[in-house]
Short mmCIF file of N, CA, C and O in Angstrom, two decimals:
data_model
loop_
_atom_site.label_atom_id
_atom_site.label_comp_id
_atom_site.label_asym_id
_atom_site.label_seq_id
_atom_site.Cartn_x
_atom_site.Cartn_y
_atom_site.Cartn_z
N UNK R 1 0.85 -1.17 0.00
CA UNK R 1 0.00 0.00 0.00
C UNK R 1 0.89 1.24 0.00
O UNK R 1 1.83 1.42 0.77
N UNK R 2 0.44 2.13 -1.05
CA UNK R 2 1.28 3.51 -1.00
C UNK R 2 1.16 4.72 0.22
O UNK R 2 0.14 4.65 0.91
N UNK R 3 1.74 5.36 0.40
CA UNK R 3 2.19 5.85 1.83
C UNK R 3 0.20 6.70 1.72
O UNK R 3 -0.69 6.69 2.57
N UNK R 4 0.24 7.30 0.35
CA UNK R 4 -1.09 8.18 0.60
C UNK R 4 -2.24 7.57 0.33
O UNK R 4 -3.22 8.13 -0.17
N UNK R 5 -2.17 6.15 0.71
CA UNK R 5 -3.50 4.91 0.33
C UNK R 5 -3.99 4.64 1.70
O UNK R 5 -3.36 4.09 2.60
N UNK R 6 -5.25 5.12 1.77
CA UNK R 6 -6.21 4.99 2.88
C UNK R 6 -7.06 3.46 3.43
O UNK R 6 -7.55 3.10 4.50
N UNK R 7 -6.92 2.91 2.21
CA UNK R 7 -7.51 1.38 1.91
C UNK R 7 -9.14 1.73 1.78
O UNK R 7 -10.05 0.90 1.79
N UNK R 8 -9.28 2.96 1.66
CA UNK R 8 -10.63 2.85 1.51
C UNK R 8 -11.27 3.43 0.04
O UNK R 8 -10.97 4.59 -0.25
N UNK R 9 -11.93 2.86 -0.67
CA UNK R 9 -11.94 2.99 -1.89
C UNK R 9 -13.51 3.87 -2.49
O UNK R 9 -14.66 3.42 -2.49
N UNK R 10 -13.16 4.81 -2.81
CA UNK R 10 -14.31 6.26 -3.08
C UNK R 10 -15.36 5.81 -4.06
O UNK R 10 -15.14 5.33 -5.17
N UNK R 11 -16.80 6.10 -3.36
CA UNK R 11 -17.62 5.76 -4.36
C UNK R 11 -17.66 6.23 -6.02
O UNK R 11 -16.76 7.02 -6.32
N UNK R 12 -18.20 6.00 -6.66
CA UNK R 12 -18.13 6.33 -8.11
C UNK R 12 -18.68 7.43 -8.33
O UNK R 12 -19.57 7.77 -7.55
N UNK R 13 -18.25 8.47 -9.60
CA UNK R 13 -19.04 9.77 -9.58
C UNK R 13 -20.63 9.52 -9.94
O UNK R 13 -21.60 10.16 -9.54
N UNK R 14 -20.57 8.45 -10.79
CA UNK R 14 -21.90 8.12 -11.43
C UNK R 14 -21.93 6.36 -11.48
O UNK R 14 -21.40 5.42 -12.07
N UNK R 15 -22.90 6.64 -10.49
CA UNK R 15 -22.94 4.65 -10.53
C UNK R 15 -24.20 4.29 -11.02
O UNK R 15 -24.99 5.19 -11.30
N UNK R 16 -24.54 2.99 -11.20
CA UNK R 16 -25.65 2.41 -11.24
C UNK R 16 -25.74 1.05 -10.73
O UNK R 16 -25.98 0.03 -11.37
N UNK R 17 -25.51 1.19 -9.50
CA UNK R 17 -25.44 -0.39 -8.72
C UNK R 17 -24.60 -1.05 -9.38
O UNK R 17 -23.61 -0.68 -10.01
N UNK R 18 -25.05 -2.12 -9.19
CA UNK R 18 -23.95 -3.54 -9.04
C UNK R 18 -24.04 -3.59 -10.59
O UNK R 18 -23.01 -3.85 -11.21
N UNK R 19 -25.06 -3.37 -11.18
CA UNK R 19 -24.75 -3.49 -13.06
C UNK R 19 -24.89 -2.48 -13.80
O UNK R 19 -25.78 -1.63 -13.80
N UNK R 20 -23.89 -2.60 -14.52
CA UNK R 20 -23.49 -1.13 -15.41
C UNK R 20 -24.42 -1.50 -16.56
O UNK R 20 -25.21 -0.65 -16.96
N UNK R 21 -24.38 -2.60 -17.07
CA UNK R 21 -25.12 -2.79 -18.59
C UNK R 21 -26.25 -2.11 -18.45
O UNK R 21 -26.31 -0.92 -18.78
N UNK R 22 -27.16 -2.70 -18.02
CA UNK R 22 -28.40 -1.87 -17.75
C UNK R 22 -28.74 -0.69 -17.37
O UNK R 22 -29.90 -0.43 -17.70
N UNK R 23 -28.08 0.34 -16.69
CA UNK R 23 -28.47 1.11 -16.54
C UNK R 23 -28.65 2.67 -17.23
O UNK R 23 -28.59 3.80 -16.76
N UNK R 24 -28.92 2.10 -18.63
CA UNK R 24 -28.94 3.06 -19.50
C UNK R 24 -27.82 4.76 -19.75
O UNK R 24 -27.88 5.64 -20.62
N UNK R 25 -27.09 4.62 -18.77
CA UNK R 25 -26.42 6.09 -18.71
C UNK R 25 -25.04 5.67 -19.94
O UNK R 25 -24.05 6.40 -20.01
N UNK R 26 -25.15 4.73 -20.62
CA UNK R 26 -24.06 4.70 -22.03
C UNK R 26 -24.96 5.16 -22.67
O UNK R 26 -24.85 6.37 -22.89
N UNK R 27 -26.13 4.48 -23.18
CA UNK R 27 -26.95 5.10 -24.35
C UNK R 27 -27.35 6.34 -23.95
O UNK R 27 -27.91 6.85 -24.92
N UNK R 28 -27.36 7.11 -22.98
CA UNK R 28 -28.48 8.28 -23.03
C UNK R 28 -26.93 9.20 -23.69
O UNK R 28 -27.03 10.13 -24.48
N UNK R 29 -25.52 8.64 -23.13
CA UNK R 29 -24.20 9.67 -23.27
C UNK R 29 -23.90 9.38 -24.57
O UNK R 29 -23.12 10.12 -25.17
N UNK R 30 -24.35 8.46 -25.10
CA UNK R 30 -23.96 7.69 -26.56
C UNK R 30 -24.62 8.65 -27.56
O UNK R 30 -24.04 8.94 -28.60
N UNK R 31 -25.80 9.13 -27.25
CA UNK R 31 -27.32 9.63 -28.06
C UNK R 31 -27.06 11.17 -28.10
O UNK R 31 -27.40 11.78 -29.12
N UNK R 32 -26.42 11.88 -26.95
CA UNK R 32 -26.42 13.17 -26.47
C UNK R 32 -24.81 13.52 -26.90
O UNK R 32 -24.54 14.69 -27.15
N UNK R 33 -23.98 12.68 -26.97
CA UNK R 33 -22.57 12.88 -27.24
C UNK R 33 -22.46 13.18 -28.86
O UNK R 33 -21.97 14.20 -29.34
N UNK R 34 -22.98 12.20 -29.53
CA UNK R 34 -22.26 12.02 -30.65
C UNK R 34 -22.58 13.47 -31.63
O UNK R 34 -23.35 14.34 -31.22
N UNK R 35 -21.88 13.56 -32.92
CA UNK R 35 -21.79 14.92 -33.49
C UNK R 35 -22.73 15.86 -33.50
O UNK R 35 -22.97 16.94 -32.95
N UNK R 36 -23.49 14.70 -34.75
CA UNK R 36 -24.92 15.36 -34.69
C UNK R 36 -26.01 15.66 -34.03
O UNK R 36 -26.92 16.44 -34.29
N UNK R 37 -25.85 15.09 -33.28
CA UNK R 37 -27.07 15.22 -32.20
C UNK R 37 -26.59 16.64 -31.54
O UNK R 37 -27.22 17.70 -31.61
N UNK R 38 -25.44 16.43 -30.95
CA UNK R 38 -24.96 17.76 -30.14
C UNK R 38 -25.30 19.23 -31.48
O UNK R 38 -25.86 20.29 -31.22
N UNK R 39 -24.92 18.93 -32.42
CA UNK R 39 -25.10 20.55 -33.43
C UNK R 39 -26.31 20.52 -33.96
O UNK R 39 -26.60 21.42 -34.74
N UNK R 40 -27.46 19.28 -33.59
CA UNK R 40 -28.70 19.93 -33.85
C UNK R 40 -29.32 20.09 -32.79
O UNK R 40 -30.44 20.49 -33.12
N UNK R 41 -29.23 19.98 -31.24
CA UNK R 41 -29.86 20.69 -30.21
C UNK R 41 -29.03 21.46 -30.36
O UNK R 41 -29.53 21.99 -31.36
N UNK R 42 -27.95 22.12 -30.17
CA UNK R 42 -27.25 23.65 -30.40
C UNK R 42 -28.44 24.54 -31.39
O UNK R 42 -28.98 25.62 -31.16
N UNK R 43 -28.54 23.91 -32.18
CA UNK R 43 -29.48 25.01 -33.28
C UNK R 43 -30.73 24.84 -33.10
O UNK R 43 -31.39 25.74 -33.63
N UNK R 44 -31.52 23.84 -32.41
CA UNK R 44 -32.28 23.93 -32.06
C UNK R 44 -33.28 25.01 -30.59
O UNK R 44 -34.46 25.20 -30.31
N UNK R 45 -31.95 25.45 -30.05
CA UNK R 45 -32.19 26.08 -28.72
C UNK R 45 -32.17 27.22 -29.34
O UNK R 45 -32.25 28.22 -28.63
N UNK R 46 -32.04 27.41 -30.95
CA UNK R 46 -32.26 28.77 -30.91
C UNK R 46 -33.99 29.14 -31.37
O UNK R 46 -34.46 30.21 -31.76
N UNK R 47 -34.59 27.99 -31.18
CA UNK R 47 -35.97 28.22 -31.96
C UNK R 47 -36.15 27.02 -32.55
O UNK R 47 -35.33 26.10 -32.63
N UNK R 48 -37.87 27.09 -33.18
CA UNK R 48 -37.88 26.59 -33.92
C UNK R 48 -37.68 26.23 -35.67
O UNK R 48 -37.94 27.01 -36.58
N UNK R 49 -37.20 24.93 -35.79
CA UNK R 49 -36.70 25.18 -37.15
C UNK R 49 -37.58 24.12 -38.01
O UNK R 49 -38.21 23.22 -37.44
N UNK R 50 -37.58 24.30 -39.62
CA UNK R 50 -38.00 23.49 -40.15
C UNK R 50 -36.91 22.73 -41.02
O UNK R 50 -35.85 23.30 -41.28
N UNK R 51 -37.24 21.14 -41.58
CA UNK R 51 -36.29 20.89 -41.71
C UNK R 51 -35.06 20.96 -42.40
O UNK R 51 -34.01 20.38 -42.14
N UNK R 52 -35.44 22.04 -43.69
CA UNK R 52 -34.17 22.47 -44.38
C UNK R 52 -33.52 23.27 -44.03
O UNK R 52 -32.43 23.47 -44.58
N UNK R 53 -34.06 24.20 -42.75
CA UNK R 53 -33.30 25.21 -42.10
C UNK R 53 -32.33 24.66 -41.40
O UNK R 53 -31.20 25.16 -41.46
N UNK R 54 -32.63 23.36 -40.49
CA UNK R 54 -31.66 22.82 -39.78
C UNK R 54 -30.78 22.44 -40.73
O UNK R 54 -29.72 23.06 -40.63
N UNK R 55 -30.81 21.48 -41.80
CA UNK R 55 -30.04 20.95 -42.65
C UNK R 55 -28.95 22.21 -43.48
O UNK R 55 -27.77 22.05 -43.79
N UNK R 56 -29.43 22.89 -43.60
CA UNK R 56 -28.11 24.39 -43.68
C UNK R 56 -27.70 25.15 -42.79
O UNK R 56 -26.92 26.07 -43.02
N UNK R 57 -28.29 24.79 -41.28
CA UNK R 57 -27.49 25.50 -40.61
C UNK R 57 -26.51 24.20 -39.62
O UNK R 57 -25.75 24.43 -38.68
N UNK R 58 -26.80 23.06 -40.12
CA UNK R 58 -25.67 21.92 -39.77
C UNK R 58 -24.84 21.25 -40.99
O UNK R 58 -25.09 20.31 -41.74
N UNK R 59 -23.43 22.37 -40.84
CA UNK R 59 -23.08 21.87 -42.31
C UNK R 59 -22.19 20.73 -42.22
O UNK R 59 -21.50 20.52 -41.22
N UNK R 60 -22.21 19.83 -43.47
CA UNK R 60 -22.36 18.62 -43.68
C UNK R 60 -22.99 17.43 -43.44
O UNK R 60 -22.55 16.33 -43.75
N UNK R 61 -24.24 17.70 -42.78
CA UNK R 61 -25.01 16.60 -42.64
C UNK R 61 -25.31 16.08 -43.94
O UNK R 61 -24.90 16.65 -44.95
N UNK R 62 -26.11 14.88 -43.99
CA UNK R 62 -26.73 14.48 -45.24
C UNK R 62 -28.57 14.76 -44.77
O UNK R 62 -28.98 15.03 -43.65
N UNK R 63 -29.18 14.63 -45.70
CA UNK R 63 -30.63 14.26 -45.86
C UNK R 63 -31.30 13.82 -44.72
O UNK R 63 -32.10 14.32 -43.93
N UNK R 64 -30.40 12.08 -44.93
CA UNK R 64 -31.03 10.91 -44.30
C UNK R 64 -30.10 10.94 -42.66
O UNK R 64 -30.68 10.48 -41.68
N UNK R 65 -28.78 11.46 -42.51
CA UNK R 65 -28.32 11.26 -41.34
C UNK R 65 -29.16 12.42 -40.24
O UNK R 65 -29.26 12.23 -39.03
N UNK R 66 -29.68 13.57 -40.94
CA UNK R 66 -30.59 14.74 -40.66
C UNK R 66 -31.85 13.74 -40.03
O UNK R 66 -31.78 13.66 -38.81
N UNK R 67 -32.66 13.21 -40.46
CA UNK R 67 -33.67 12.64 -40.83
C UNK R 67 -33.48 11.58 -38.94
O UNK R 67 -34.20 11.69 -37.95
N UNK R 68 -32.25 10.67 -39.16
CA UNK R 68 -31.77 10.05 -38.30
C UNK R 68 -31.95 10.13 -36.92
O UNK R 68 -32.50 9.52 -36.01
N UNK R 69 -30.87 11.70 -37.24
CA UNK R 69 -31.02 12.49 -35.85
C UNK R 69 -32.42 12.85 -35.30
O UNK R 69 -32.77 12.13 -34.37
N UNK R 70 -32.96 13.47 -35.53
CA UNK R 70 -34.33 13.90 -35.20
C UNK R 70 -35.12 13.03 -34.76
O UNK R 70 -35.74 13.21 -33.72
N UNK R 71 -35.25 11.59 -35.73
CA UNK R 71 -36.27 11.02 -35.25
C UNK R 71 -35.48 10.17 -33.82
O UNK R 71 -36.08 9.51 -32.97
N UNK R 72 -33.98 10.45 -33.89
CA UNK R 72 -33.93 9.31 -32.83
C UNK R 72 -34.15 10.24 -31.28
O UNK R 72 -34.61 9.81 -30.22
N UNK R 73 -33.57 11.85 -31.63
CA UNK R 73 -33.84 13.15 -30.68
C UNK R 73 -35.36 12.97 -30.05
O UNK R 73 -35.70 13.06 -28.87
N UNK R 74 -35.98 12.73 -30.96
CA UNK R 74 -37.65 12.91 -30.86
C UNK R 74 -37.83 11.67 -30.54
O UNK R 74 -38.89 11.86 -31.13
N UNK R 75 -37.88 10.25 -30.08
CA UNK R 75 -38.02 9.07 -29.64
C UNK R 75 -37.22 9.14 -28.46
O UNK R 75 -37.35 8.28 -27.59
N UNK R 76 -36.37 10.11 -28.33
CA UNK R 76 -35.25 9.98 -26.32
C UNK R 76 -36.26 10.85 -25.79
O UNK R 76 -36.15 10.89 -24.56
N UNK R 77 -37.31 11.65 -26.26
CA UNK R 77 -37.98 12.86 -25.89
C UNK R 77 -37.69 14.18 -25.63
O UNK R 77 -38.09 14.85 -24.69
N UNK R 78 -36.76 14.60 -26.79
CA UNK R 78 -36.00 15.67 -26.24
C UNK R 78 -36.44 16.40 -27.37
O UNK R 78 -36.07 17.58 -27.30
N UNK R 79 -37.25 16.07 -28.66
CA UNK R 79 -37.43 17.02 -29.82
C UNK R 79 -39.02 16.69 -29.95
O UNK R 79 -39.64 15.73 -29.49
N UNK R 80 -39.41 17.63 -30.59
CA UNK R 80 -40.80 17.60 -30.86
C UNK R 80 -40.74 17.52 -32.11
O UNK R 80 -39.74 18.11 -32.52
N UNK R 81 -41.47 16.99 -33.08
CA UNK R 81 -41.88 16.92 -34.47
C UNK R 81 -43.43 17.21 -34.99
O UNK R 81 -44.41 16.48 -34.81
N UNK R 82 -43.37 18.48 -35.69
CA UNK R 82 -45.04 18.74 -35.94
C UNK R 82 -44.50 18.88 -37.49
O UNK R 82 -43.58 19.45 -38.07
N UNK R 83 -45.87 17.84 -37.88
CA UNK R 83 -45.97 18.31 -39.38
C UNK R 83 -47.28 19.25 -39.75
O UNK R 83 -48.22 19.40 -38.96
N UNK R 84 -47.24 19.81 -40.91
CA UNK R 84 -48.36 20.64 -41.53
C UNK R 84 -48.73 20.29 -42.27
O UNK R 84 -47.91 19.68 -42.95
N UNK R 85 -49.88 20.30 -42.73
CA UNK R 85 -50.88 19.44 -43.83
C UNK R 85 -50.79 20.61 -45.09
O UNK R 85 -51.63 21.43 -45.47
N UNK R 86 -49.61 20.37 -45.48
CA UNK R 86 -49.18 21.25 -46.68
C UNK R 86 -48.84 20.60 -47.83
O UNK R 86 -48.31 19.51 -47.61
N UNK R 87 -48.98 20.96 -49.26
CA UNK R 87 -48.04 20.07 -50.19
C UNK R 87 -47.52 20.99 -50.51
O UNK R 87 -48.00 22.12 -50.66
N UNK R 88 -45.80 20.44 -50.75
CA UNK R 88 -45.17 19.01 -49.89
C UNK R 88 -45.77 19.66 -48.62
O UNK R 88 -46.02 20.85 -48.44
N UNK R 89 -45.97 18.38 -47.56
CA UNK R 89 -46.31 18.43 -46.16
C UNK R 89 -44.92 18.73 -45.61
O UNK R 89 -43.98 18.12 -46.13
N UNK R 90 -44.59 19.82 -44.36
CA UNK R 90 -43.40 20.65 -43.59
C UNK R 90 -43.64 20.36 -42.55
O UNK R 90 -44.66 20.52 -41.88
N UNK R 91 -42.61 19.86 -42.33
CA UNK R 91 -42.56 19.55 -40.54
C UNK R 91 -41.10 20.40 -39.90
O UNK R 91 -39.96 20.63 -40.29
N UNK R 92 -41.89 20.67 -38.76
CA UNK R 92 -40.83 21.62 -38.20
C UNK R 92 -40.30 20.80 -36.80
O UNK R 92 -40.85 19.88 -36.21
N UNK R 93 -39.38 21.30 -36.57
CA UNK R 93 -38.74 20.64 -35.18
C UNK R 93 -38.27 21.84 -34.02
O UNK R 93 -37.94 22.99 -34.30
N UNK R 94 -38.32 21.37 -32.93
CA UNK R 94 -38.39 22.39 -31.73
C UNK R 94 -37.81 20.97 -30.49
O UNK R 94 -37.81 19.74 -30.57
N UNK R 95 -37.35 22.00 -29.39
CA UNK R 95 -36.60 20.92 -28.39
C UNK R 95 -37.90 21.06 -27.59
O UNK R 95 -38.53 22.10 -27.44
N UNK R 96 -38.22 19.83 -27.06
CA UNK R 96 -38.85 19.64 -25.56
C UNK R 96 -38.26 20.29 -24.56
O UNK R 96 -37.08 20.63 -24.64
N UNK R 97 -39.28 20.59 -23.16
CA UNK R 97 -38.63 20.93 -22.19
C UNK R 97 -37.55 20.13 -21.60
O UNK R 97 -36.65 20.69 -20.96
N UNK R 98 -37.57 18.81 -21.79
CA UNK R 98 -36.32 17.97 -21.59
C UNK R 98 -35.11 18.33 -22.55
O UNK R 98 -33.95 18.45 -22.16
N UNK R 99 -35.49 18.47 -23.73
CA UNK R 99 -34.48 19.01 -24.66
C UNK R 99 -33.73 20.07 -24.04
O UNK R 99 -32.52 20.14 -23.84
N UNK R 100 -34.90 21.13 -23.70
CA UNK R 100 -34.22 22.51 -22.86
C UNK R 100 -33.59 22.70 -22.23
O UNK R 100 -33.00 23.75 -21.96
N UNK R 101 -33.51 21.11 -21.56
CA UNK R 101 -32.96 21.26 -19.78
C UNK R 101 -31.53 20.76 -19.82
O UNK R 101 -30.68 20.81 -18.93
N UNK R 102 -31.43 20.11 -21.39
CA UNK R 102 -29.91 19.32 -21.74
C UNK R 102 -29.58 20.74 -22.92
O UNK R 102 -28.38 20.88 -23.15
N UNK R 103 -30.11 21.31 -23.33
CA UNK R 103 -29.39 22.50 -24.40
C UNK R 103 -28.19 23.14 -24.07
O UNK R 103 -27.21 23.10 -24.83
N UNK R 104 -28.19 23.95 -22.57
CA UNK R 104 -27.40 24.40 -22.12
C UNK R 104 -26.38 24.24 -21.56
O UNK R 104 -25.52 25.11 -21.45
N UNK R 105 -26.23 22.22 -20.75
CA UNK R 105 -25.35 21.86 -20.93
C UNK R 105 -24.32 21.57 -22.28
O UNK R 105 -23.11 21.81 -22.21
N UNK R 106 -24.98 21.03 -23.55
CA UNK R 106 -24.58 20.94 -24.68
C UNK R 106 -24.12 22.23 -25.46
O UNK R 106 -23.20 22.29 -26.27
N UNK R 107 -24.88 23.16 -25.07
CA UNK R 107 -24.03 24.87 -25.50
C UNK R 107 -23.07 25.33 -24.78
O UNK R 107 -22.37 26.26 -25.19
N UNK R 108 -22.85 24.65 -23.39
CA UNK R 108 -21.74 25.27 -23.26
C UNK R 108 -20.44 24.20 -23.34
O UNK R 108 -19.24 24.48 -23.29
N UNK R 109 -21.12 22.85 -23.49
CA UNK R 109 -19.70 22.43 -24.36
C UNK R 109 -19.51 22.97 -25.34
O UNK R 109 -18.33 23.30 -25.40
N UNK R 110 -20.28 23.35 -26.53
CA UNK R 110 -19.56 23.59 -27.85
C UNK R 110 -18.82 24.76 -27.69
O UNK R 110 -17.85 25.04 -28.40
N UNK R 111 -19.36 25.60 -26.55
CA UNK R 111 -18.67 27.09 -26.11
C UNK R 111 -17.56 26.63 -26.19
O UNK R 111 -16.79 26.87 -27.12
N UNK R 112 -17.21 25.62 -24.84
CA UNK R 112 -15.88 25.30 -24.24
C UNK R 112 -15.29 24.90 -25.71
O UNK R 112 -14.52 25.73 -26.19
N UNK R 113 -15.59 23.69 -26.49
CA UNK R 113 -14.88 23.32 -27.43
C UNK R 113 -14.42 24.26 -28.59
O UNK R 113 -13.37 23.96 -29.16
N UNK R 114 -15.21 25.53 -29.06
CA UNK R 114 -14.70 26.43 -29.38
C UNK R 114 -13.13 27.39 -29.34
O UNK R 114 -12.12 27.48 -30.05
N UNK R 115 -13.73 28.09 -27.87
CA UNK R 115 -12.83 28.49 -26.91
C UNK R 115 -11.59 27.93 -26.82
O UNK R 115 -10.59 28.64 -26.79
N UNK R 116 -11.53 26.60 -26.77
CA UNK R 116 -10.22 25.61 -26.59
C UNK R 116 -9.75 24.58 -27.74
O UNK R 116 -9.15 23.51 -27.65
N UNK R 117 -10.35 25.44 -29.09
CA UNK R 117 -9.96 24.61 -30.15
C UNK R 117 -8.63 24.79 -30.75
O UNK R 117 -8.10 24.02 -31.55
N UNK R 118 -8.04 26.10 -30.20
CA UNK R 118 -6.67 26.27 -30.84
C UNK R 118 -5.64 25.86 -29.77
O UNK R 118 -4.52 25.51 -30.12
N UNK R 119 -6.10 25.90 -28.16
CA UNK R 119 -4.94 25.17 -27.53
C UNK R 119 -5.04 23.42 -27.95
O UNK R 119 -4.01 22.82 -28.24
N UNK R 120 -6.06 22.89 -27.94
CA UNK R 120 -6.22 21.12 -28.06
C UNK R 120 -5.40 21.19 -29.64
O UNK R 120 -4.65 20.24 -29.82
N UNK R 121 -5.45 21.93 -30.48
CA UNK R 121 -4.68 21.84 -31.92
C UNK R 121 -3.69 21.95 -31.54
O UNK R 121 -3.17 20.86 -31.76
N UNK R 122 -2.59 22.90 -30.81
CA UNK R 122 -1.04 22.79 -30.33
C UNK R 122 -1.32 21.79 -29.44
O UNK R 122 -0.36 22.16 -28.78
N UNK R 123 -1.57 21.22 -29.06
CA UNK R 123 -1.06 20.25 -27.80
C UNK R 123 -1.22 18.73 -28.81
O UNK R 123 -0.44 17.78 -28.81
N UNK R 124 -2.29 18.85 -29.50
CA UNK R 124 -1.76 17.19 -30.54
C UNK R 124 -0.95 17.68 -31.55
O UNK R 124 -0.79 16.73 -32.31
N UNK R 125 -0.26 18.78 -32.04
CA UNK R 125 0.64 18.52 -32.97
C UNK R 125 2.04 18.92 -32.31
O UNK R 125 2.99 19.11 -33.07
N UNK R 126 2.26 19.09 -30.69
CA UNK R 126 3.11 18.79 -29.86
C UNK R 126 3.53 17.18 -29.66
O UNK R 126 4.58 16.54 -29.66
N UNK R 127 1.99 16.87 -29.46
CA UNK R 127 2.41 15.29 -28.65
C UNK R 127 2.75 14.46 -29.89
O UNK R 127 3.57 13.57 -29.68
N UNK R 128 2.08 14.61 -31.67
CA UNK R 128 2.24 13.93 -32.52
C UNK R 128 3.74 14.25 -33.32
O UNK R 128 4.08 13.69 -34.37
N UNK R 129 4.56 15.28 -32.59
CA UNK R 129 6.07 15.68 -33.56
C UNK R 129 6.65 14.80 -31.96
O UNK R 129 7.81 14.44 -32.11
N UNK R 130 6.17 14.48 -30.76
CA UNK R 130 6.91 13.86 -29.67
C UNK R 130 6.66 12.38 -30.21
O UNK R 130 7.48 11.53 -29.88
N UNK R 131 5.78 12.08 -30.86
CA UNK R 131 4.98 10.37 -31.42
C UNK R 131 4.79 9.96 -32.25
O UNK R 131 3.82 9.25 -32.50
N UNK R 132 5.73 10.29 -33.02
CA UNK R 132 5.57 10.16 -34.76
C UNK R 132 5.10 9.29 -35.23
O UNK R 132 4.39 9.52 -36.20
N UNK R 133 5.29 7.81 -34.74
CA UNK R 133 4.64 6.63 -35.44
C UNK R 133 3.60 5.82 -34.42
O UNK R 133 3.39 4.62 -34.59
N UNK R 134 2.93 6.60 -33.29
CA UNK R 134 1.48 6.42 -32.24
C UNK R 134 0.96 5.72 -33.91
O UNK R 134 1.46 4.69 -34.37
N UNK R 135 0.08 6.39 -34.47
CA UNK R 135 -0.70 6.09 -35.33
C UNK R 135 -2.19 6.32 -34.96
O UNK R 135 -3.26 5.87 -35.36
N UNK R 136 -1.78 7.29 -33.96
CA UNK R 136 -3.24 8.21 -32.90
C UNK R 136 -3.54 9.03 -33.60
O UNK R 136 -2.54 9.67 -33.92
N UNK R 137 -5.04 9.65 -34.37
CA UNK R 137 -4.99 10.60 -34.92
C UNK R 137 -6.64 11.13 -34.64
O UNK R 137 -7.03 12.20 -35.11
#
């Protein structure tokens, strides 16, 4: 035992009992993490949008990965989907109050990731001229 080892071992920041599989907190971080999802609640907290508005104001999505997002946003309960009995029929999208309540965590990551996009760029092309053949990229 190391001199500053107490033997007593600190609960977890985020547990879920005795089984991790189940307790849904991968998929909800899986759903809320990944690209798109995060830059269409970002644009979504600014209002509501319809869907070609989102699709140009998230650039490079496709169509169908657009399409993806939303319906899977809107099945976690975090997006609303209303269509209009228009031809073509328009459906617009807007965040739920659950959406609302995760927006601002998710805006101020992209803040942070902003903010800290030119130090995280020197610090991997520090560590990658220290690691030339990692093959980490």
């Amino acid at each position: 035992m190391s001199v500053g080892h107490t033997g007593v071992t600190p609960e977890p920041v985020v547990s879920c009992g005795d089984e991790h599989e189940g307790c849904g907190i991968r998929e909800v971080l899986d759903r809320i993490g990944d690209k798109w999802s995060v830059l269409v609640i970002v644009e979504l907290a600014q209002g509501v949008r319809r869907f070609r508005e989102l699709q140009r104001a998230v650039p490079g999505i496709s169509q169908r990965m657009l399409t993806l997002t939303v319906r899977r946003l809107e099945r976690d309960g975090l997006v609303n989907r209303t269509v209009h009995p228009t031809v073509p029929p328009q459906a617009e999208y807007e965040l739920t109050t659950l959406g609302h309540s995760l927006a601002y965590l998710v805006k101020a990551l992209a803040d942070w990731s902003a903010e800290h996009r030119d130090a995280i760029a020197q610090a991997r092309q520090e560590w990658d001229a220290e690691h030339p053949d990692s093959g980490i990229r």
